[in-house]
Short mmCIF file of C-alpha atoms in Angstrom, two decimals:
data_model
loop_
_atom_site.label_atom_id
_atom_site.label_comp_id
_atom_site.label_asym_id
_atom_site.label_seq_id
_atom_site.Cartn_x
_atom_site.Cartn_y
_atom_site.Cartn_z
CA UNK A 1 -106.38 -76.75 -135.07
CA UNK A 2 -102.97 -76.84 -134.19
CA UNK A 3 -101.97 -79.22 -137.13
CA UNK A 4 -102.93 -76.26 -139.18
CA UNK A 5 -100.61 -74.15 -137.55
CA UNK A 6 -97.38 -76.30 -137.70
CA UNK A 7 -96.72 -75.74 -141.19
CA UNK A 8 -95.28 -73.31 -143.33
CA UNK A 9 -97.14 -70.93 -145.39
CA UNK A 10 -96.09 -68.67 -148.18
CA UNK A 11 -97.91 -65.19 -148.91
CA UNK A 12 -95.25 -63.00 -151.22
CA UNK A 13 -94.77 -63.81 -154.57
CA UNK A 14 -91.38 -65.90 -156.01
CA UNK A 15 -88.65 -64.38 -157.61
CA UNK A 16 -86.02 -65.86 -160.44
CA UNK A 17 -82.40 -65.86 -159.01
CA UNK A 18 -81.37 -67.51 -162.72
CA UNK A 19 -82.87 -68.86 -165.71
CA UNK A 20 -84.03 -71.71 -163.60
CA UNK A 21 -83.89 -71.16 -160.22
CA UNK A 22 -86.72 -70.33 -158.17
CA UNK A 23 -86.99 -68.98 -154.54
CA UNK A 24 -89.79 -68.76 -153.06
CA UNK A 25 -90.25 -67.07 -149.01
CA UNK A 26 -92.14 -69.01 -146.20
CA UNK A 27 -92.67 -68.11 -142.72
CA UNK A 28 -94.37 -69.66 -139.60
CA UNK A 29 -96.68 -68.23 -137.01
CA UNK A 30 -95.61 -70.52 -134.45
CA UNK A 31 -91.68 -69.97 -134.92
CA UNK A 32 -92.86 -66.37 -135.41
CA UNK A 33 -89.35 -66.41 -138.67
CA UNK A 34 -89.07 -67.19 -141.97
CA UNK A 35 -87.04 -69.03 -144.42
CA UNK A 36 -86.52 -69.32 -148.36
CA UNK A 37 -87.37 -72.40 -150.35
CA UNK A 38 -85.54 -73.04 -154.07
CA UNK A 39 -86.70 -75.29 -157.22
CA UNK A 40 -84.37 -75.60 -160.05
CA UNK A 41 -86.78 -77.88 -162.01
CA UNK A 42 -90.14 -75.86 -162.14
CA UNK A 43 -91.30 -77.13 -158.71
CA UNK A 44 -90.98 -80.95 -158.74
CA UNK A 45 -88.27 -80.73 -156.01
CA UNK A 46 -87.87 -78.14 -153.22
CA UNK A 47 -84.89 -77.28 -150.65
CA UNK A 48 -84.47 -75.02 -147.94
CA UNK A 49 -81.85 -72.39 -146.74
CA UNK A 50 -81.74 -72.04 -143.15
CA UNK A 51 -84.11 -69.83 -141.11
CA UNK A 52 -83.82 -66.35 -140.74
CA UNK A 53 -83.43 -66.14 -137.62
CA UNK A 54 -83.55 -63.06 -134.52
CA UNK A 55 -83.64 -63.13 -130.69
CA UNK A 56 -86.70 -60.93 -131.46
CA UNK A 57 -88.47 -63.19 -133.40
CA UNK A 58 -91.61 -62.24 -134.92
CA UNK A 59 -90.08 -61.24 -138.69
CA UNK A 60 -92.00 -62.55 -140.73
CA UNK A 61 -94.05 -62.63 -144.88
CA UNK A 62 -90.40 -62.52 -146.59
CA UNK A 63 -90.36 -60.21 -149.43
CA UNK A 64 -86.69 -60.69 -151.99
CA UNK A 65 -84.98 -58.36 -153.81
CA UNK A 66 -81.68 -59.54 -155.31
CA UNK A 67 -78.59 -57.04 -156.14
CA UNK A 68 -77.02 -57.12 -158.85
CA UNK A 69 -73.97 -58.85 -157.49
CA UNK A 70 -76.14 -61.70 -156.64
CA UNK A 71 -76.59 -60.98 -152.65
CA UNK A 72 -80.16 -60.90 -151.78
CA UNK A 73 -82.35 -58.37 -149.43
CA UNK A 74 -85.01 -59.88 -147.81
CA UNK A 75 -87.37 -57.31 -146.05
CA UNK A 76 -90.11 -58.45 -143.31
CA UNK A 77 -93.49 -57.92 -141.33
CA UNK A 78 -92.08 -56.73 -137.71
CA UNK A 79 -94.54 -59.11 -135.26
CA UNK A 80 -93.31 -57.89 -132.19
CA UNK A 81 -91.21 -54.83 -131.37
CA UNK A 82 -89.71 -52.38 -132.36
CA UNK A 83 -92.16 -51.91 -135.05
CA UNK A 84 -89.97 -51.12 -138.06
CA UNK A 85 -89.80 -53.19 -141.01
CA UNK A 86 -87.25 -55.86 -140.77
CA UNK A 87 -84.28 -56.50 -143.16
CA UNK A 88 -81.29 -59.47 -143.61
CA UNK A 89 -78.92 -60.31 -146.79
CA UNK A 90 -77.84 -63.21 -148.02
CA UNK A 91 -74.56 -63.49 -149.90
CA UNK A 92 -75.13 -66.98 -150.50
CA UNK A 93 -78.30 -66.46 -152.55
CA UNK A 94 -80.76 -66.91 -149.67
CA UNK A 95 -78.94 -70.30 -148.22
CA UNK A 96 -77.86 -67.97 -144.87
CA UNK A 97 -78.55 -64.93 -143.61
CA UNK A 98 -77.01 -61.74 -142.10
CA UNK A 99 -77.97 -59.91 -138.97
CA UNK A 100 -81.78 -59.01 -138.94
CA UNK A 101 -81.78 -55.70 -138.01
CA UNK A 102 -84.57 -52.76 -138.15
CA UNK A 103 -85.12 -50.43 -141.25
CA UNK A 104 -85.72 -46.97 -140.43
CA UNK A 105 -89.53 -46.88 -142.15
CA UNK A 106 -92.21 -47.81 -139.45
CA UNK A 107 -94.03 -51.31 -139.20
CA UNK A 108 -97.61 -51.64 -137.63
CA UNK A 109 -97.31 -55.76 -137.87
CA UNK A 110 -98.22 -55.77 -141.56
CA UNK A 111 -97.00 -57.13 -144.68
CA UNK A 112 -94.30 -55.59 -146.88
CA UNK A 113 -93.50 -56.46 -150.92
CA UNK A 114 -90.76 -55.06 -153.00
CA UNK A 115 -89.66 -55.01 -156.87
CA UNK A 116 -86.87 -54.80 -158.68
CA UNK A 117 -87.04 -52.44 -161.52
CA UNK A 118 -86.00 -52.99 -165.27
CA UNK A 119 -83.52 -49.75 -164.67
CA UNK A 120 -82.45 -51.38 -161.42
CA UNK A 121 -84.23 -49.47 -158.68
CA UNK A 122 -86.46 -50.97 -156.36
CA UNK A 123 -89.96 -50.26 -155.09
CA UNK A 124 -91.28 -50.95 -151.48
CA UNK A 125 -94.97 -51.17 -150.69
CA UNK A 126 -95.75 -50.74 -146.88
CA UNK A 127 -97.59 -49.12 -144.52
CA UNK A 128 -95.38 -46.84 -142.18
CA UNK A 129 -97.42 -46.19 -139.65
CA UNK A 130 -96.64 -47.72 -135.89
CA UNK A 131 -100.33 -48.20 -135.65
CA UNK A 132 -103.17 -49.48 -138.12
CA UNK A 133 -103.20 -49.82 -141.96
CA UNK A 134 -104.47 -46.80 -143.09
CA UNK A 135 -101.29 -45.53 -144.56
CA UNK A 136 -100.14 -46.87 -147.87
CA UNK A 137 -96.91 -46.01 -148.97
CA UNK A 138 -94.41 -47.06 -152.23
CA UNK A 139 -90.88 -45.78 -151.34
CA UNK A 140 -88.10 -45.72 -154.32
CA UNK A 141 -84.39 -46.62 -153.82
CA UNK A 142 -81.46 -46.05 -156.38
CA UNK A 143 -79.03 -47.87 -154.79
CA UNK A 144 -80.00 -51.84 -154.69
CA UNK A 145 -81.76 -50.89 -150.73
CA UNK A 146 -78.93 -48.96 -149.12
CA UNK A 147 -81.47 -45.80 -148.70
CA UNK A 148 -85.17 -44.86 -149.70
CA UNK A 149 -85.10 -41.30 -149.35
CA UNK A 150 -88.35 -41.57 -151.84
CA UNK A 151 -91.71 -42.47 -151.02
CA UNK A 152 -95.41 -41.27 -152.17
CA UNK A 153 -98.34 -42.22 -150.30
CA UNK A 154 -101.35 -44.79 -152.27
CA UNK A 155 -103.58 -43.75 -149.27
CA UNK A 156 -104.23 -41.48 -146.31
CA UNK A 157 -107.26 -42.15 -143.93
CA UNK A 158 -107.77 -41.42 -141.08
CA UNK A 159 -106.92 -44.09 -138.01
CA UNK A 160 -110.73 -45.95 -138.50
CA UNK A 161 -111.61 -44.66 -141.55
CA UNK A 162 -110.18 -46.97 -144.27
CA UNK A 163 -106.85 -49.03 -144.57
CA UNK A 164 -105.04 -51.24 -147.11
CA UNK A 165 -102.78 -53.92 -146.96
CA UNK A 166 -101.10 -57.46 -148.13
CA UNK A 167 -99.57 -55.96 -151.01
CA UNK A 168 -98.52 -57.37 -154.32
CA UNK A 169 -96.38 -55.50 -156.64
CA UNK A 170 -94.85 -56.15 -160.34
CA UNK A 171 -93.69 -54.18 -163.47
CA UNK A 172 -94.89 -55.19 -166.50
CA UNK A 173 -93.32 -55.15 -169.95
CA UNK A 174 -94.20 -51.67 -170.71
CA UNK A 175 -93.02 -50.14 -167.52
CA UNK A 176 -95.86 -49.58 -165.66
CA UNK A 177 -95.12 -50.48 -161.80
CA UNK A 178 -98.90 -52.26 -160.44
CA UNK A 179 -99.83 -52.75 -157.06
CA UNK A 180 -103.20 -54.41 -155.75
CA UNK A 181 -104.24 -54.94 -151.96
CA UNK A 182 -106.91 -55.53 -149.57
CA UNK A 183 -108.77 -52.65 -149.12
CA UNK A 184 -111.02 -51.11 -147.06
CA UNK A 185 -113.24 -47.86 -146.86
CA UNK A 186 -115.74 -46.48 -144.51
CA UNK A 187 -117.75 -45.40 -146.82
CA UNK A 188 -118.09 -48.45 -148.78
CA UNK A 189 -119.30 -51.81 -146.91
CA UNK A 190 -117.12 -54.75 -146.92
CA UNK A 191 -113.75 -54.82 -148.47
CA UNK A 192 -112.29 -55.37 -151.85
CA UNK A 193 -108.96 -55.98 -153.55
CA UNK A 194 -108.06 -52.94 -155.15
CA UNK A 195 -105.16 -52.20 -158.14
CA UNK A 196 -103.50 -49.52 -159.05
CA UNK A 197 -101.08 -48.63 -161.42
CA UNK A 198 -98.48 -45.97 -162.00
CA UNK A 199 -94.76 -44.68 -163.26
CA UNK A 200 -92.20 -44.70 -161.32
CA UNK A 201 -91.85 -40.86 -162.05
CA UNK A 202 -94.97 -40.84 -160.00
CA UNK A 203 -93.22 -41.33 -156.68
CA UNK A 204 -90.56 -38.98 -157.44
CA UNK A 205 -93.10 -36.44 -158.32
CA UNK A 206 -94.14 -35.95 -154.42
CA UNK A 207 -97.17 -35.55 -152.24
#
């Protein structure tokens, strides 16, 4: 068993940093960090940056977003304390990193994705809660990360009574931002992966 846990594993999806290059986030639940891994030719080789690395450990499931300047924004599952989402930038495209340091949104020790719009904004799927999944949240920002004064909640259960997580987000060609996730409901048995689909004017719109 612990062979299986040596490795690194991968759960967010890639993103293109140019026509050809690909980076792609691991992380390891023994080192309790992550790191980004890069193809130029469509997976036959791979490389490495260098770790992203905290005396706090426990960040975790990178998720990229790159600026338009060409630094990236990686955001993180918070393992240990203080329970926020974690954050870092590279202006090396992904090769180092800056300081981790805690976002203001709340972390329960779940998994985080983010988008980059067409128009340039960027979408954040969490849960912000300090405890459970049973929040689901998409928060906008207008400004390449710097704030996310915008957010509409997917779900609201109570503590025990449903929860989603692992999120995957996209936008597809005509707009249309779509999440799916694992998700859960008391009064349904068993879980599923559920999707859902909306505009962005949807978060703006409010709760």
């Amino acid at each position: 068993k612990i062979h299986r846990r040596l490795g690194w594993m991968t759960r967010i999806h890639p993103i293109m940093t140019s026509e050809n290059r690909i980076m792609l986030g691991l992380y390891s639940d023994v080192w309790n960090t992550s790191l980004a891994a890069f193809t130029e030719d469509w997976g036959k080789t791979w490389t490495t940056g260098e770790p992203i690395l905290t005396p706090q450990l426990g960040n975790i499931q990178p998720a990229f977003a790159q600026r338009k300047n060409g630094d990236i924004v990686v955001y993180m599952r918070d393992n240990g304390m203080p329970k926020k989402i974690r954050q870092a930038t590279s202006t090396d495209k992904g090769i180092t990193w800056g300081e981790v340091t805690p976002m203001d949104i709340p972390n329960p020790g779940s998994s985080v994705d983010v988008v980059v719009l067409a128009n340039g904004h960027w979408v954040l799927l969490c849960n912000d809660t300090t405890e459970g999944r049973h929040i689901v949240t998409a928060y906008l920002s207008e400004d390449e990360g710097l704030t996310w004064p915008l957010s509409r909640q997917l779900e609201s259960f109570e503590p025990d009574a449903g929860s989603g997580s692992y999120f995957s987000v996209i936008q597809s060609k005509d707009g249309l931002i779509h999440v799916t996730y694992s998700y859960k409901n008391e009064k349904t048995p068993g879980s599923s992966i559920k999707h859902v689909a909306f505009e962005e004017a949807w978060i703006t719109g409010g709760n």
